[in-house]
Amino acid sequence: AIGRARGKNAVTGSNDERENTLNQLLTEMDGFQTDTNVIVLAATNRADILDKALLRAGRFDRQIYVDLPDLNEREAIFKVHLKPLKLAPGLDIKFLARQTPGFSGADIANVCNEAALIAARRNKDAVDREDFLSAVDRIVGGLEKRSRIISPEEKRAIAFHEAGHATVSWLTRYAAPLVKVTIVPRGQSLGAAWYLPEERQLTTADQIKDEMCATLGGRAAEQIIFGKISTGALSDLEKVSRQAMAMVTIYGLNEKIGNITYYDSTGQRDYGFTKPYSEKTAQIIDEEISKIVEEQYQRALKILSDNRDKLTRLAEMLLEREVIFKEDLIEIFGPRPFPDVEDGQEAPASDPKAAPSVAQTSEAEQITGDGKTPSASDASDAQVARPAEDSSSDSPSDPSSGQPS
């Protein structure tokens, strides 16, 4: 953090050591103590808050942005890490690349290593597709915890929560297409839904709203079926609040606020005591955020109310099998009613258990009376995956992160 921009409004003396270190770094880079054949390299995840003096010619004047690998790059990375492994015949590397959106090179290396360990535990002679899918599930969602004690009432609530997510995402145009839903506890979550998000460069308001609607589907399902809601939707509420905040205050996607952004690209607002807008505007922002979230919640309620019988059938299937796949949704709902929307997946495998697995998790956390929920690792954000679940809260391309692209 020594390269952070110096603030005009910072309290005197509050950052003396950091600023002295920065000044000395600038002095050394200017060559007051001349060295030959010396190249200075640095890395940061927040180039937007670096002091401008660091980026002037003669200092860090060449900037290389290292993004997360795209589909073709992930395929190339897989080829490198798969070389030492004995693979099952016919393993499709491009298929593996499609199941890992948002994964870094290190994540992919971890997947390959974990898949080899899983194959060894299963006494297999070669690593096959099922092992890789299990490895991705384990890395994103954590270890299965079938021994965790869950009451029948809680299990039923979790099943309808996850079925609500799956139903709304299936019936909204831009929500990420479902791959798998489970109520088997993994990590610190009691249930999860895996999606395969589209790797977008730009996101529209309709796309964000569809994602929000699908995220609120779990809470809406609880309201419709049980007539009450639980604390299990905490991460869902956090996600949609962040997305709505970004729409209103950052991306200029709200008519009432207009074509204005309050995004702070300098990072100096942390040191300020005032907001960049008036109290009246702050009130409008609060109202618009609440309005957007409530509109999508009501939309989710309508979708689920109109398809209550199918929602119930899906939840009952989930309670019976504990894991359901895309093919099961097709059996209940029919094909997605948006044939023009590409979901990026391969044709369904003959064995539904070999269906694609993971990209982004939607958690139903432990339902407790104190309102506290254990935080499960992101898929997303894990981010993994772009989230919308916050794969990385600093990712500028993620509308849920509150940062512009």
Short mmCIF file of C-alpha atoms in Angstrom, two decimals, residues 62-292:
data_model
loop_
_atom_site.label_atom_id
_atom_site.label_comp_id
_atom_site.label_asym_id
_atom_site.label_seq_id
_atom_site.Cartn_x
_atom_site.Cartn_y
_atom_site.Cartn_z
CA ARG A 62 4.66 0.70 -18.99
CA GLN A 63 1.55 -0.91 -17.57
CA ILE A 64 0.43 -4.44 -18.35
CA TYR A 65 -3.05 -5.50 -17.27
CA VAL A 66 -3.19 -9.21 -16.43
CA ASP A 67 -6.83 -10.25 -16.54
CA LEU A 68 -8.33 -13.60 -15.62
CA PRO A 69 -7.94 -16.05 -18.51
CA ASP A 70 -10.72 -16.33 -21.07
CA LEU A 71 -12.01 -19.60 -22.54
CA ASN A 72 -9.14 -20.18 -24.97
CA GLU A 73 -6.54 -19.17 -22.40
CA ARG A 74 -8.02 -21.52 -19.81
CA GLU A 75 -7.86 -24.32 -22.35
CA ALA A 76 -4.17 -23.59 -22.93
CA ILE A 77 -3.51 -23.52 -19.17
CA PHE A 78 -5.30 -26.84 -18.74
CA LYS A 79 -3.08 -28.39 -21.41
CA VAL A 80 0.01 -27.38 -19.43
CA HIS A 81 -1.19 -28.78 -16.12
CA LEU A 82 -2.67 -31.95 -17.61
CA LYS A 83 0.63 -33.10 -19.11
CA PRO A 84 1.82 -35.02 -16.01
CA LEU A 85 -1.56 -36.73 -15.54
CA LYS A 86 -2.80 -39.96 -17.05
CA LEU A 87 -6.11 -38.96 -18.60
CA ALA A 88 -9.08 -41.07 -19.58
CA PRO A 89 -9.50 -41.47 -23.35
CA GLY A 90 -11.67 -38.84 -25.00
CA LEU A 91 -11.43 -36.25 -22.23
CA ASP A 92 -12.48 -32.91 -23.74
CA ILE A 93 -10.18 -30.14 -22.49
CA LYS A 94 -12.39 -27.42 -23.95
CA PHE A 95 -15.26 -28.80 -21.86
CA LEU A 96 -13.13 -28.37 -18.73
CA ALA A 97 -12.33 -24.80 -19.76
CA ARG A 98 -16.04 -24.06 -20.11
CA GLN A 99 -16.73 -25.25 -16.58
CA THR A 100 -14.20 -22.90 -14.99
CA PRO A 101 -15.13 -19.30 -15.88
CA GLY A 102 -13.41 -16.81 -13.60
CA PHE A 103 -10.70 -19.29 -12.58
CA SER A 104 -7.12 -18.07 -12.46
CA GLY A 105 -4.15 -20.12 -13.62
CA ALA A 106 -3.49 -21.16 -10.03
CA ASP A 107 -7.13 -22.22 -9.65
CA ILE A 108 -6.85 -24.42 -12.75
CA ALA A 109 -3.64 -25.99 -11.44
CA ASN A 110 -5.48 -26.72 -8.21
CA VAL A 111 -8.37 -28.32 -10.12
CA CYS A 112 -5.98 -30.66 -11.95
CA ASN A 113 -4.18 -31.61 -8.75
CA GLU A 114 -7.44 -32.18 -6.87
CA ALA A 115 -8.88 -34.26 -9.74
CA ALA A 116 -5.81 -36.51 -9.65
CA LEU A 117 -6.22 -37.00 -5.89
CA ILE A 118 -9.91 -37.83 -6.29
CA ALA A 119 -9.13 -40.37 -9.02
CA ALA A 120 -6.50 -41.97 -6.78
CA ARG A 121 -8.98 -42.24 -3.89
CA ARG A 122 -11.41 -43.96 -6.26
CA ASN A 123 -8.67 -46.42 -7.33
CA LYS A 124 -8.90 -45.34 -10.96
CA ASP A 125 -6.16 -45.91 -13.51
CA ALA A 126 -6.82 -42.56 -15.22
CA VAL A 127 -8.39 -39.21 -14.39
CA ASP A 128 -11.75 -38.82 -16.10
CA ARG A 129 -14.37 -36.10 -16.54
CA GLU A 130 -16.28 -37.02 -13.38
CA ASP A 131 -13.11 -36.52 -11.31
CA PHE A 132 -12.59 -33.04 -12.73
CA LEU A 133 -16.19 -32.04 -12.06
CA SER A 134 -15.90 -33.31 -8.49
CA ALA A 135 -12.69 -31.32 -8.10
CA VAL A 136 -14.34 -28.11 -9.29
CA ASP A 137 -17.27 -28.68 -6.94
CA ARG A 138 -14.90 -29.22 -4.04
CA ILE A 139 -12.78 -26.16 -4.76
CA VAL A 140 -15.74 -23.83 -5.22
CA GLY A 141 -18.17 -25.20 -2.64
CA GLY A 142 -15.90 -26.93 -0.14
CA LEU A 143 -16.00 -30.45 1.21
CA GLU A 144 -19.27 -32.33 1.37
CA LYS A 145 -20.55 -32.66 4.93
CA ARG A 146 -23.26 -35.29 4.76
CA SER A 147 -22.84 -35.96 8.47
CA ARG A 148 -24.08 -32.49 9.43
CA ILE A 149 -27.30 -32.76 11.40
CA ILE A 150 -30.17 -30.84 9.79
CA SER A 151 -33.76 -31.02 10.96
CA PRO A 152 -36.44 -32.08 8.44
CA GLU A 153 -37.97 -28.58 8.61
CA GLU A 154 -34.65 -26.92 7.82
CA LYS A 155 -33.93 -29.37 5.02
CA ARG A 156 -37.32 -28.63 3.46
CA ALA A 157 -36.73 -24.88 3.75
CA ILE A 158 -33.32 -25.24 2.10
CA ALA A 159 -34.79 -27.36 -0.71
CA PHE A 160 -37.46 -24.77 -1.54
CA HIS A 161 -34.90 -21.95 -1.23
CA GLU A 162 -32.61 -23.57 -3.79
CA ALA A 163 -35.54 -24.62 -5.98
CA GLY A 164 -36.66 -20.99 -5.96
CA HIS A 165 -33.29 -19.86 -7.27
CA ALA A 166 -33.32 -22.55 -9.94
CA THR A 167 -36.89 -21.82 -11.07
CA VAL A 168 -36.47 -18.07 -11.45
CA SER A 169 -33.10 -18.38 -13.17
CA TRP A 170 -34.62 -20.87 -15.63
CA LEU A 171 -37.51 -18.55 -16.46
CA THR A 172 -35.63 -15.24 -16.79
CA ARG A 173 -33.84 -14.39 -20.00
CA TYR A 174 -30.47 -13.14 -18.78
CA ALA A 175 -29.97 -15.10 -15.55
CA ALA A 176 -27.06 -17.50 -15.73
CA PRO A 177 -28.22 -20.95 -16.90
CA LEU A 178 -28.42 -23.59 -14.19
CA VAL A 179 -26.07 -26.55 -14.15
CA LYS A 180 -26.72 -28.26 -10.83
CA VAL A 181 -28.53 -27.76 -7.52
CA THR A 182 -27.74 -29.58 -4.29
CA ILE A 183 -28.92 -29.57 -0.70
CA VAL A 184 -25.89 -31.57 0.44
CA PRO A 185 -23.96 -29.35 2.87
CA ARG A 186 -20.63 -28.15 1.51
CA GLY A 187 -18.17 -26.03 3.41
CA GLN A 188 -20.21 -23.66 5.55
CA SER A 189 -23.29 -23.62 3.33
CA LEU A 190 -26.25 -25.95 3.58
CA GLY A 191 -27.22 -25.83 -0.08
CA ALA A 192 -25.90 -24.47 -3.34
CA ALA A 193 -26.82 -23.94 -6.96
CA TRP A 194 -24.19 -23.97 -9.68
CA TYR A 195 -24.59 -21.84 -12.79
CA LEU A 196 -22.57 -21.30 -15.93
CA PRO A 197 -22.46 -17.52 -16.38
CA GLU A 198 -21.93 -15.88 -19.72
CA GLU A 199 -18.53 -14.23 -20.01
CA ARG A 200 -19.73 -10.72 -20.83
CA GLN A 201 -17.66 -7.63 -21.48
CA LEU A 202 -20.60 -5.27 -21.06
CA THR A 203 -23.71 -5.63 -18.91
CA THR A 204 -27.09 -3.97 -19.40
CA ALA A 205 -29.64 -2.95 -16.78
CA ASP A 206 -31.97 -5.77 -17.87
CA GLN A 207 -29.20 -8.32 -17.39
CA ILE A 208 -28.44 -7.07 -13.89
CA LYS A 209 -32.13 -7.06 -12.97
CA ASP A 210 -32.59 -10.64 -14.18
CA GLU A 211 -29.64 -11.73 -12.05
CA MET A 212 -31.13 -9.89 -9.07
CA CYS A 213 -34.51 -11.50 -9.63
CA ALA A 214 -32.95 -14.98 -9.71
CA THR A 215 -30.95 -14.20 -6.58
CA LEU A 216 -34.12 -13.22 -4.73
CA GLY A 217 -35.90 -16.38 -5.91
CA GLY A 218 -34.84 -18.33 -2.82
CA ARG A 219 -36.29 -15.80 -0.38
CA ALA A 220 -39.45 -15.47 -2.49
CA ALA A 221 -39.93 -19.25 -2.49
CA GLU A 222 -39.77 -19.31 1.31
CA GLN A 223 -42.41 -16.58 1.48
CA ILE A 224 -44.77 -18.36 -0.93
CA ILE A 225 -44.47 -21.86 0.51
CA PHE A 226 -44.07 -21.21 4.23
CA GLY A 227 -45.62 -17.76 4.56
CA LYS A 228 -42.51 -16.51 6.33
CA ILE A 229 -38.85 -15.87 5.59
CA SER A 230 -35.67 -16.94 7.37
CA THR A 231 -32.11 -15.72 7.79
CA GLY A 232 -30.98 -18.08 5.02
CA ALA A 233 -31.04 -15.36 2.37
CA LEU A 234 -28.39 -13.11 3.92
CA SER A 235 -25.83 -13.48 1.14
CA ASP A 236 -28.60 -13.05 -1.45
CA LEU A 237 -29.67 -9.74 0.10
CA GLU A 238 -26.09 -8.58 0.34
CA LYS A 239 -25.54 -9.36 -3.33
CA VAL A 240 -28.67 -7.63 -4.68
CA SER A 241 -28.11 -4.59 -2.46
CA ARG A 242 -24.63 -4.24 -3.89
CA GLN A 243 -25.91 -4.62 -7.44
CA ALA A 244 -28.69 -2.06 -6.94
CA MET A 245 -26.23 0.36 -5.34
CA ALA A 246 -23.93 -0.01 -8.35
CA MET A 247 -26.79 0.60 -10.79
CA VAL A 248 -27.82 3.81 -9.03
CA THR A 249 -24.54 5.37 -7.89
CA ILE A 250 -21.92 4.04 -10.29
CA TYR A 251 -23.19 2.92 -13.68
CA GLY A 252 -25.77 5.64 -14.33
CA LEU A 253 -28.52 3.05 -14.87
CA ASN A 254 -31.19 4.85 -12.85
CA GLU A 255 -33.50 7.40 -14.47
CA LYS A 256 -34.08 9.44 -11.33
CA ILE A 257 -30.38 9.93 -10.52
CA GLY A 258 -29.56 10.25 -14.20
CA ASN A 259 -26.28 10.05 -16.08
CA ILE A 260 -24.13 10.64 -13.02
CA THR A 261 -21.58 8.43 -11.29
CA TYR A 262 -20.30 8.76 -7.76
CA TYR A 263 -17.56 6.21 -8.30
CA ASP A 264 -14.31 7.22 -6.60
CA SER A 265 -11.46 6.14 -8.87
CA THR A 266 -8.84 7.77 -6.62
CA GLY A 267 -9.61 5.86 -3.46
CA GLN A 268 -9.44 9.08 -1.46
CA ARG A 269 -13.02 8.98 -0.24
CA ASP A 270 -11.95 6.68 2.58
CA TYR A 271 -10.23 9.66 4.15
CA GLY A 272 -13.08 12.12 3.67
CA PHE A 273 -15.83 13.01 6.08
CA THR A 274 -18.36 14.18 3.50
CA LYS A 275 -20.27 12.44 0.74
CA PRO A 276 -19.97 13.69 -2.86
CA TYR A 277 -23.71 14.40 -2.93
CA SER A 278 -26.29 16.23 -0.86
CA GLU A 279 -28.54 14.77 1.81
CA LYS A 280 -31.46 15.11 -0.59
CA THR A 281 -29.62 13.06 -3.21
CA ALA A 282 -28.66 10.51 -0.56
CA GLN A 283 -32.33 10.08 0.28
CA ILE A 284 -33.19 9.60 -3.40
CA ILE A 285 -30.40 7.03 -3.73
CA ASP A 286 -31.74 5.08 -0.75
CA GLU A 287 -35.25 5.18 -2.17
CA GLU A 288 -34.18 4.06 -5.64
CA ILE A 289 -32.06 1.19 -4.30
CA SER A 290 -34.99 -0.05 -2.22
CA LYS A 291 -37.32 0.37 -5.20
CA ILE A 292 -35.12 -1.67 -7.55
#
